[in-house]
Short mmCIF file of C-alpha atoms in Angstrom, two decimals:
data_model
loop_
_atom_site.label_atom_id
_atom_site.label_comp_id
_atom_site.label_asym_id
_atom_site.label_seq_id
_atom_site.Cartn_x
_atom_site.Cartn_y
_atom_site.Cartn_z
CA MET A 28 -14.07 -148.59 -38.99
CA PHE A 29 -15.79 -151.95 -38.30
CA PHE A 30 -19.13 -150.18 -37.78
CA LEU A 31 -18.82 -148.28 -41.07
CA LEU A 32 -18.00 -151.42 -43.04
CA ILE A 33 -20.89 -153.38 -41.53
CA LEU A 34 -23.23 -150.48 -42.32
CA ALA A 35 -21.94 -150.50 -45.90
CA PHE A 36 -22.64 -154.24 -46.11
CA ALA A 37 -26.25 -153.64 -45.06
CA LEU A 38 -26.65 -150.91 -47.67
CA LEU A 39 -25.25 -153.12 -50.42
CA ALA A 40 -27.56 -155.97 -49.45
CA SER A 41 -30.57 -153.67 -49.68
CA LEU A 42 -29.89 -152.74 -53.31
CA PRO A 43 -31.76 -154.56 -56.09
CA SER A 44 -29.95 -157.42 -57.79
CA PRO A 45 -27.84 -156.29 -60.77
CA ALA A 46 -28.88 -157.32 -64.24
CA LEU A 47 -27.04 -160.36 -65.47
CA ALA A 48 -25.09 -160.24 -68.70
CA ALA A 49 -26.02 -163.87 -69.33
CA ARG A 50 -28.16 -166.55 -67.69
CA ASP A 51 -26.22 -169.53 -69.02
CA PRO A 52 -25.09 -171.53 -65.94
CA GLU A 53 -21.99 -172.77 -67.75
CA LEU A 54 -20.67 -169.20 -68.01
CA ALA A 55 -20.36 -169.15 -64.24
CA CYS A 56 -17.52 -171.69 -64.47
CA ALA A 57 -15.63 -170.08 -67.35
CA ALA A 58 -11.93 -169.64 -66.60
CA LYS A 59 -12.31 -171.06 -63.07
CA ARG A 60 -9.56 -173.05 -61.43
CA GLY A 61 -10.24 -176.33 -59.63
CA ARG A 62 -13.49 -178.26 -59.96
CA CYS A 63 -16.46 -176.01 -60.75
CA ILE A 64 -20.14 -176.97 -60.65
CA ALA A 65 -22.57 -174.61 -62.40
CA PHE A 66 -26.23 -174.47 -61.43
CA GLY A 67 -29.22 -172.14 -61.35
CA HIS A 68 -29.00 -168.69 -62.93
CA ALA A 69 -25.22 -168.33 -63.44
CA ASP A 70 -24.50 -169.69 -59.94
CA SER A 71 -21.41 -171.79 -59.20
CA LEU A 72 -19.64 -173.84 -56.56
CA THR A 73 -15.88 -174.21 -57.01
CA PHE A 74 -13.57 -176.58 -55.14
CA ASP A 75 -9.80 -176.01 -54.88
CA ALA A 76 -6.99 -177.81 -53.11
CA ALA A 77 -3.27 -177.27 -52.54
CA LEU A 78 -0.51 -179.36 -50.97
CA ARG A 79 3.06 -178.42 -50.08
CA LEU A 80 5.94 -180.47 -48.69
CA ARG A 81 8.99 -178.39 -47.73
CA SER A 82 12.30 -179.37 -46.13
CA GLU A 83 14.76 -176.88 -44.64
CA THR A 84 18.26 -177.12 -43.25
CA ILE A 85 19.89 -174.09 -41.61
CA ARG A 86 23.37 -174.12 -40.10
CA PRO A 87 23.19 -172.45 -37.62
CA VAL A 88 19.86 -170.86 -36.61
CA ARG A 89 19.99 -167.08 -35.89
CA PHE A 90 23.66 -166.87 -36.88
CA GLY A 91 24.51 -169.24 -34.01
CA ILE A 92 23.40 -166.74 -31.33
CA GLY A 93 21.18 -168.84 -29.08
CA GLY A 94 20.67 -171.38 -31.86
CA SER A 95 22.36 -174.41 -33.39
CA ASN A 96 22.12 -176.42 -36.61
CA ASP A 97 18.58 -177.43 -37.47
CA SER A 98 16.73 -179.52 -40.07
CA LEU A 99 12.97 -179.82 -40.41
CA VAL A 100 10.14 -180.83 -42.71
CA LEU A 101 6.91 -178.84 -43.11
CA TYR A 102 3.60 -180.23 -44.38
CA ARG A 103 0.71 -178.05 -45.60
CA GLY A 104 -2.72 -179.03 -46.91
CA LEU A 105 -5.46 -176.61 -47.96
CA ALA A 106 -8.92 -177.31 -49.39
CA SER A 107 -11.56 -174.70 -50.20
CA ALA A 108 -15.10 -174.24 -51.48
CA ASP A 109 -16.29 -171.01 -53.10
CA LEU A 110 -20.05 -170.48 -53.54
CA ARG A 111 -21.10 -167.63 -55.86
CA LEU A 112 -24.72 -166.72 -56.53
CA HIS A 113 -26.05 -164.50 -59.29
CA THR A 114 -27.59 -162.27 -56.62
CA GLY A 115 -24.09 -161.08 -55.69
CA PHE A 116 -23.68 -163.26 -52.60
CA GLU A 117 -20.43 -165.20 -52.09
CA ALA A 118 -19.26 -167.56 -49.33
CA VAL A 119 -15.76 -169.03 -49.02
CA LEU A 120 -14.54 -171.73 -46.66
CA GLU A 121 -10.93 -172.90 -46.75
CA LEU A 122 -9.74 -175.59 -44.34
CA GLY A 123 -6.08 -176.06 -43.55
CA ALA A 124 -3.99 -178.70 -41.78
CA HIS A 125 -0.31 -178.13 -41.02
CA ALA A 126 2.41 -180.27 -39.46
CA GLU A 127 6.13 -180.09 -38.71
CA THR A 128 8.79 -182.65 -37.83
CA GLY A 129 12.42 -182.28 -36.83
CA ARG A 130 12.74 -178.72 -35.52
CA SER A 131 14.94 -178.44 -32.44
CA GLY A 132 12.84 -177.40 -29.47
CA GLY A 133 9.57 -178.30 -31.19
CA PRO A 134 7.32 -176.51 -33.69
CA GLY A 135 7.45 -172.74 -34.09
CA ALA A 136 4.44 -170.44 -33.83
CA VAL A 137 3.46 -170.82 -37.51
CA ASP A 138 4.71 -174.39 -38.08
CA GLN A 139 1.91 -176.64 -36.89
CA GLY A 140 -1.86 -176.66 -36.47
CA ALA A 141 -4.60 -179.27 -36.56
CA LEU A 142 -7.54 -178.91 -38.94
CA ASP A 143 -8.82 -175.34 -38.80
CA ALA A 144 -10.60 -172.68 -40.84
CA HIS A 145 -7.82 -170.82 -42.62
CA GLN A 146 -10.38 -168.67 -44.46
CA ALA A 147 -14.10 -168.33 -43.78
CA TRP A 148 -15.83 -165.24 -45.08
CA LEU A 149 -19.10 -163.95 -46.52
CA GLY A 150 -19.12 -161.49 -49.40
CA TRP A 151 -21.51 -159.33 -51.35
CA HIS A 152 -20.96 -157.79 -54.80
CA ARG A 153 -22.91 -154.87 -56.28
CA ASP A 154 -21.69 -153.39 -59.56
CA ASP A 155 -18.19 -152.02 -58.80
CA TRP A 156 -18.45 -152.56 -55.02
CA SER A 157 -17.82 -155.62 -52.87
CA LEU A 158 -17.55 -156.42 -49.19
CA ARG A 159 -15.99 -159.32 -47.29
CA LEU A 160 -16.65 -160.10 -43.64
CA GLY A 161 -14.80 -162.82 -41.75
CA ARG A 162 -11.45 -164.62 -41.91
CA GLN A 163 -9.50 -163.87 -45.08
CA GLU A 164 -6.09 -163.46 -46.67
CA ALA A 165 -5.34 -159.83 -47.57
CA PRO A 166 -2.05 -159.28 -49.45
CA PHE A 167 -1.42 -155.84 -50.93
CA GLY A 168 0.96 -154.54 -53.59
CA SER A 169 4.38 -156.18 -53.66
CA SER A 170 3.81 -157.74 -50.20
CA ARG A 171 6.43 -155.49 -48.62
CA ILE A 172 3.94 -154.24 -46.01
CA VAL A 173 1.08 -156.78 -45.97
CA SER A 174 1.85 -160.24 -47.37
CA LEU A 175 0.58 -163.81 -47.60
CA ARG A 176 3.53 -165.10 -45.53
CA ASP A 177 3.80 -168.03 -47.94
CA GLY A 178 7.31 -169.14 -46.96
CA PRO A 179 6.44 -170.25 -43.40
CA ASN A 180 4.09 -173.21 -43.11
CA ILE A 181 0.91 -171.38 -42.06
CA ARG A 182 -0.04 -168.48 -44.30
CA LEU A 183 -1.17 -165.17 -42.85
CA ALA A 184 -4.92 -164.59 -42.54
CA PHE A 185 -6.91 -161.86 -40.82
CA ASP A 186 -10.26 -161.59 -39.06
CA GLY A 187 -12.25 -158.51 -40.03
CA ALA A 188 -13.79 -156.60 -42.90
CA ARG A 189 -12.66 -155.46 -46.33
CA MET A 190 -14.63 -153.21 -48.67
CA THR A 191 -13.48 -152.84 -52.30
CA TRP A 192 -14.31 -150.57 -55.22
CA SER A 193 -12.98 -151.61 -58.65
CA GLY A 194 -13.18 -149.55 -61.82
CA GLY A 195 -11.11 -150.90 -64.69
CA ALA A 196 -7.48 -150.97 -63.54
CA ASN A 197 -8.27 -148.69 -60.59
CA ARG A 198 -9.09 -150.10 -57.17
CA LEU A 199 -9.71 -148.94 -53.62
CA ASP A 200 -9.71 -151.17 -50.52
CA LEU A 201 -10.86 -150.14 -47.05
CA ILE A 202 -9.81 -152.57 -44.32
CA ALA A 203 -10.28 -153.20 -40.59
CA LEU A 204 -8.42 -156.39 -39.65
CA ARG A 205 -6.71 -158.37 -36.90
CA PRO A 206 -4.21 -161.14 -37.75
CA VAL A 207 -5.16 -164.68 -36.84
CA ARG A 208 -3.15 -166.24 -34.01
CA ASN A 209 -2.39 -169.87 -34.73
CA ARG A 210 -2.98 -172.42 -31.97
CA PRO A 211 -2.12 -176.14 -32.26
CA GLY A 212 -5.58 -177.62 -31.67
CA ALA A 213 -8.45 -178.18 -34.08
CA PHE A 214 -10.66 -175.18 -34.88
CA ASP A 215 -9.13 -173.10 -32.08
CA ASP A 216 -7.38 -170.28 -33.99
CA VAL A 217 -8.43 -166.80 -32.84
CA GLY A 218 -7.95 -163.17 -33.80
CA GLU A 219 -4.85 -161.65 -32.22
CA ARG A 220 -5.99 -159.06 -29.67
CA LYS A 221 -2.54 -157.46 -29.41
CA LEU A 222 -2.35 -156.54 -33.11
CA ALA A 223 -4.62 -154.49 -35.36
CA LEU A 224 -4.46 -153.11 -38.90
CA TRP A 225 -6.82 -150.65 -40.57
CA GLY A 226 -6.78 -148.10 -43.37
CA ALA A 227 -7.09 -147.61 -47.13
CA TYR A 228 -5.10 -148.97 -50.09
CA ALA A 229 -5.63 -147.62 -53.64
CA THR A 230 -4.22 -148.72 -57.01
CA LEU A 231 -4.34 -146.07 -59.74
CA ALA A 232 -3.75 -146.40 -63.48
CA PRO A 233 -3.97 -142.89 -64.99
CA GLN A 234 -3.96 -142.87 -68.79
CA ALA A 235 -1.30 -140.16 -68.86
CA ALA A 236 1.13 -142.51 -67.08
CA GLY A 237 1.07 -145.10 -69.89
CA PRO A 238 2.23 -148.50 -68.60
CA ALA A 239 3.00 -147.14 -65.13
CA ARG A 240 0.78 -147.83 -62.13
CA PHE A 241 0.63 -146.29 -58.68
CA ASP A 242 -0.34 -147.59 -55.25
CA VAL A 243 -1.20 -145.02 -52.59
CA TYR A 244 -2.01 -146.16 -49.07
CA TRP A 245 -2.55 -145.14 -45.49
CA LEU A 246 -2.41 -147.86 -42.85
CA GLY A 247 -2.97 -147.65 -39.10
CA TYR A 248 -1.23 -150.23 -36.92
CA GLU A 249 -1.32 -151.14 -33.24
CA ARG A 250 0.99 -153.66 -31.55
CA ARG A 251 1.19 -154.32 -27.85
CA ASP A 252 4.33 -155.69 -26.20
CA ALA A 253 6.48 -154.54 -29.13
CA ARG A 254 10.25 -154.85 -28.68
CA PHE A 255 12.98 -152.63 -30.11
CA ALA A 256 16.58 -151.91 -29.18
CA ILE A 257 15.45 -149.09 -26.85
CA GLY A 258 12.97 -151.24 -24.91
CA ALA A 259 9.54 -152.88 -24.91
CA GLY A 260 6.06 -151.37 -24.91
CA ASP A 261 2.97 -150.54 -26.93
CA GLU A 262 3.36 -149.26 -30.48
CA TYR A 263 0.93 -147.13 -32.52
CA ARG A 264 1.93 -146.30 -36.10
CA GLN A 265 0.44 -144.54 -39.11
CA SER A 266 2.08 -145.45 -42.44
CA LEU A 267 1.66 -143.32 -45.57
CA GLY A 268 3.12 -144.93 -48.69
CA LEU A 269 3.49 -144.59 -52.44
CA ARG A 270 4.41 -147.38 -54.86
CA PHE A 271 5.37 -146.80 -58.52
CA PHE A 272 5.55 -149.91 -60.71
CA GLY A 273 5.17 -151.15 -64.27
CA GLN A 274 6.75 -152.72 -67.36
CA PHE A 275 7.79 -151.14 -70.67
CA ASP A 276 9.98 -152.21 -73.59
CA GLY A 277 11.90 -154.85 -71.63
CA TRP A 278 12.19 -152.76 -68.47
CA ASP A 279 10.36 -153.47 -65.22
CA TRP A 280 10.35 -151.48 -62.02
CA ASN A 281 8.82 -151.64 -58.55
CA TRP A 282 9.69 -148.66 -56.37
CA GLU A 283 8.13 -147.93 -53.00
CA ALA A 284 8.55 -145.24 -50.35
CA LEU A 285 6.71 -144.64 -47.10
CA VAL A 286 6.91 -142.64 -43.91
CA GLN A 287 5.70 -143.66 -40.46
CA ARG A 288 4.47 -141.50 -37.61
CA GLY A 289 3.05 -142.43 -34.22
CA ARG A 290 4.13 -143.15 -30.67
CA PHE A 291 5.83 -145.86 -28.65
CA ASP A 292 4.99 -146.15 -24.95
CA GLY A 293 7.91 -148.22 -23.73
CA ALA A 294 10.03 -149.07 -20.74
CA PRO A 295 12.50 -147.88 -19.63
CA VAL A 296 12.47 -144.98 -22.12
CA GLY A 297 8.90 -143.70 -21.63
CA ARG A 298 6.87 -142.23 -24.48
CA GLN A 299 8.73 -141.90 -27.79
CA ARG A 300 7.59 -140.20 -31.00
CA ILE A 301 7.82 -142.57 -33.99
CA ARG A 302 9.63 -141.01 -36.96
CA ALA A 303 10.54 -143.79 -39.40
CA TRP A 304 10.75 -144.27 -43.17
CA THR A 305 11.84 -146.60 -45.94
CA VAL A 306 12.65 -146.58 -49.66
CA ALA A 307 12.71 -149.87 -51.60
CA THR A 308 13.44 -150.43 -55.29
CA ASP A 309 13.51 -153.47 -57.57
CA SER A 310 14.42 -152.72 -61.20
CA GLY A 311 15.35 -154.94 -64.10
CA PHE A 312 15.76 -155.38 -67.84
CA ILE A 313 14.99 -158.54 -69.84
CA LEU A 314 17.11 -159.38 -72.89
CA ALA A 315 14.18 -160.99 -74.67
CA GLU A 316 16.08 -161.77 -77.88
CA ARG A 317 18.91 -163.61 -76.11
CA ALA A 318 18.94 -167.30 -75.27
CA TRP A 319 17.39 -168.11 -71.87
CA ARG A 320 15.85 -164.60 -71.71
CA PRO A 321 18.23 -163.21 -69.05
CA ARG A 322 16.90 -160.57 -66.68
CA LEU A 323 19.45 -158.27 -65.11
CA GLY A 324 18.06 -156.87 -61.88
CA LEU A 325 19.02 -154.64 -58.99
CA LYS A 326 17.32 -154.37 -55.61
CA ALA A 327 18.21 -151.43 -53.37
CA ASP A 328 16.59 -150.77 -50.00
CA ILE A 329 16.91 -148.41 -47.05
CA ALA A 330 14.87 -148.90 -43.86
CA SER A 331 15.48 -146.36 -41.12
CA GLY A 332 17.08 -147.14 -37.78
CA ASP A 333 17.22 -145.32 -34.44
CA ALA A 334 20.08 -142.83 -34.29
CA ASP A 335 19.90 -141.94 -30.58
CA PRO A 336 17.99 -143.96 -27.95
CA GLY A 337 17.83 -140.93 -25.68
CA ASP A 338 16.38 -138.27 -27.98
CA GLY A 339 12.69 -139.09 -27.45
CA ARG A 340 12.23 -140.46 -30.97
CA LEU A 341 11.94 -144.06 -32.19
CA GLN A 342 13.24 -144.06 -35.76
CA THR A 343 13.27 -147.83 -36.37
CA PHE A 344 11.12 -148.77 -39.34
CA ASN A 345 8.50 -151.50 -38.85
CA GLY A 346 7.52 -153.52 -41.93
CA LEU A 347 4.14 -154.44 -40.31
CA PHE A 348 3.31 -157.79 -41.98
CA PRO A 349 6.11 -158.10 -44.57
CA LYS A 350 7.10 -160.97 -46.80
CA ALA A 351 9.74 -162.76 -44.70
CA SER A 352 11.62 -163.90 -47.81
CA TYR A 353 12.01 -160.37 -49.22
CA PHE A 354 15.83 -160.65 -49.30
CA SER A 355 16.10 -164.44 -49.71
CA GLU A 356 14.20 -167.61 -48.85
CA ALA A 357 16.46 -168.02 -45.80
CA SER A 358 14.56 -165.10 -44.19
CA LEU A 359 17.52 -164.17 -42.00
CA LEU A 360 16.95 -160.41 -41.76
CA ALA A 361 13.96 -158.14 -41.21
CA PRO A 362 13.57 -154.86 -43.15
CA ALA A 363 14.50 -152.55 -40.26
CA ASN A 364 17.64 -150.43 -39.65
CA LEU A 365 19.00 -151.73 -42.90
CA ILE A 366 20.67 -150.69 -46.15
CA ASP A 367 21.10 -153.34 -48.82
CA LEU A 368 22.15 -153.60 -52.44
CA GLN A 369 21.42 -156.81 -54.37
CA PRO A 370 22.23 -157.38 -58.06
CA THR A 371 20.42 -160.39 -59.54
CA LEU A 372 20.46 -162.50 -62.70
CA SER A 373 17.45 -164.58 -63.75
CA LEU A 374 17.51 -167.16 -66.57
CA ARG A 375 14.82 -169.25 -68.29
CA PRO A 376 16.54 -172.21 -69.97
CA ARG A 377 13.04 -173.58 -70.67
CA PRO A 378 9.57 -172.03 -70.43
CA ASP A 379 8.89 -174.12 -67.31
CA LEU A 380 12.25 -173.50 -65.59
CA GLU A 381 13.54 -170.32 -63.93
CA VAL A 382 16.87 -169.89 -62.14
CA THR A 383 17.78 -166.73 -60.18
CA ALA A 384 21.13 -165.85 -58.61
CA GLY A 385 21.68 -162.86 -56.34
CA TRP A 386 24.37 -161.30 -54.17
CA ASP A 387 23.07 -159.08 -51.37
CA TRP A 388 25.29 -156.64 -49.44
CA VAL A 389 23.82 -155.45 -46.12
CA TRP A 390 24.63 -152.66 -43.65
CA LYS A 391 22.92 -151.16 -40.62
CA GLN A 392 21.35 -147.79 -41.39
CA ARG A 393 22.23 -146.54 -37.89
CA ARG A 394 25.07 -147.97 -35.85
CA ALA A 395 23.41 -147.20 -32.48
CA ASP A 396 20.45 -149.44 -33.34
CA ALA A 397 20.35 -153.25 -33.56
CA VAL A 398 20.42 -155.83 -36.32
CA TYR A 399 16.82 -157.06 -36.68
CA THR A 400 15.87 -160.57 -37.70
CA THR A 401 12.70 -162.53 -38.41
CA PRO A 402 10.11 -163.72 -37.39
CA THR A 403 8.17 -160.77 -38.70
CA PRO A 404 7.78 -157.97 -38.16
CA LEU A 405 11.18 -157.84 -36.41
CA ARG A 406 13.24 -159.18 -33.54
CA VAL A 407 16.43 -157.75 -32.00
CA LEU A 408 19.53 -159.88 -32.59
CA PRO A 409 21.05 -160.16 -29.08
CA GLY A 410 24.35 -158.32 -28.70
CA SER A 411 23.99 -156.30 -31.91
CA ILE A 412 22.94 -152.96 -30.37
CA GLY A 413 25.70 -150.45 -31.11
CA SER A 414 27.78 -152.95 -33.08
CA SER A 415 29.55 -152.15 -36.36
CA ARG A 416 27.48 -151.11 -39.36
CA ARG A 417 28.49 -153.84 -41.82
CA VAL A 418 26.10 -156.78 -41.33
CA GLY A 419 27.48 -159.02 -44.08
CA ASN A 420 26.54 -160.34 -47.49
CA GLN A 421 24.55 -163.30 -48.75
CA ILE A 422 24.64 -165.27 -51.99
CA LYS A 423 21.47 -167.00 -53.15
CA LEU A 424 20.47 -169.42 -55.89
CA GLU A 425 16.75 -170.05 -56.49
CA THR A 426 15.33 -172.64 -58.89
CA ARG A 427 11.66 -173.05 -59.90
CA LEU A 428 10.46 -175.93 -62.11
CA ARG A 429 6.81 -176.28 -63.17
CA LEU A 430 5.97 -179.93 -63.76
CA GLY A 431 2.50 -179.48 -65.25
CA GLY A 432 -0.79 -180.53 -63.77
CA GLY A 433 -0.45 -177.85 -61.10
CA ALA A 434 2.80 -179.29 -59.67
CA GLU A 435 6.02 -177.37 -58.98
CA LEU A 436 9.48 -178.08 -57.57
CA ARG A 437 11.64 -175.48 -55.81
CA LEU A 438 15.23 -175.48 -54.60
CA ASP A 439 16.79 -172.59 -52.66
CA LEU A 440 20.43 -172.27 -51.60
CA VAL A 441 21.77 -169.40 -49.47
CA HIS A 442 25.15 -168.69 -47.92
CA PHE A 443 25.50 -165.71 -45.57
CA ASN A 444 28.96 -164.29 -44.92
CA ALA A 445 28.73 -162.66 -41.50
CA GLY A 446 30.17 -159.16 -41.16
CA PRO A 447 31.46 -157.33 -38.08
CA ALA A 448 27.97 -156.42 -36.79
CA VAL A 449 27.06 -160.11 -36.51
CA ARG A 450 30.48 -161.35 -35.36
CA GLU A 451 30.71 -158.73 -32.59
CA ALA A 452 27.38 -160.08 -31.31
CA GLY A 453 28.83 -163.61 -31.19
CA GLY A 454 27.41 -164.87 -34.50
CA GLY A 455 28.91 -166.33 -37.65
CA ASP A 456 28.25 -167.52 -41.19
CA VAL A 457 25.02 -169.31 -42.14
CA ASP A 458 24.25 -171.98 -44.75
CA TYR A 459 20.65 -172.61 -45.78
CA ILE A 460 19.06 -175.11 -48.13
CA ALA A 461 15.35 -175.63 -48.80
CA SER A 462 13.49 -177.85 -51.23
CA ALA A 463 9.75 -177.92 -51.80
CA PHE A 464 7.14 -179.77 -53.81
CA GLY A 465 3.83 -178.02 -54.35
CA TRP A 466 0.63 -179.05 -56.08
CA SER A 467 -2.59 -177.12 -56.63
CA TRP A 468 -5.93 -178.10 -58.14
#
């Protein structure tokens, strides 16, 4: 896959430069964020920056199983430069510095890092085609499978190649990537050799479907030293997925289904065939004529679990690189061996203020399997293998306030009522509070 993408880059570079619609340098900065400098024949150099200060308190960590109460503060700073030439060449460099204070036991794996290149890639654009080579963020769809990982301090970036075709609302991406492994020193982050992601992701907008859109994707995934309830070993998965989403007449929907096949070479169980699947839905209706524009929503998800550890099949779903805050900002649970139902209510008292309340009820999909928690993609909650099916329920309240000038305030409150599956493992209820100030330029 890497060889094919590099060959495609060479072919694109050999094509003649496309004709420009306009030679006015100022047009190069139209609708750009940040500070843009136009020069030459529609060339531009754009500078962007973002800061975030986030505090979290969780009582206790991991439901109290091997963890205690914790409070911490996270600091994030990003600054980038984006050079675009009329010849189709593009170069992006984004530097990031991250720090953490207060966490019991010291910083986590994605909490802290000295100045480093968060993104650094070269690109080439020809008509409807483009190619990126280097370190880059690569979110797809609703971030259920490949996300930015924006909740933790250090966002997710990959080393590798991405080739894109765009035609109107239709798009096709071909990728060959490895996630970046954060290290605490300056300019020492490296590609993770134990993880790999490759495949194709397409977004389709057929006219016959009206406002509906479709994502169709195939993703290959390799993870060494993977751990599940049945044991540890090397994991090789192929994921084939379909996403159906859109908005119409007050309704919005985001439905996704995928199946996974592959193998797991683990100990002590030996080789297992992977047979996993998931269905996830998020639907809502906005009462646009009512005060505060209420949105009534319902999330419903099923992610398969392993029914029998001795049948030669691993049925536990792996969310690959999912958004950790999919269920709530507390990020307590991973989307594996799980059934959940979450009604939500969102209100907009003012155009710059949004408040969302939700109540999420959670069960294990298979009792014989474990409860899985974050960090992503998943981690076994000790003592939960074979426990009861009812995991518990959580109540959340999320507030977003845009202050203008690129600034935003956030407040997130979560209370998790532990069910029998967690209590039988030795865990209990959890309270979580997070506040954040963000600014972008």
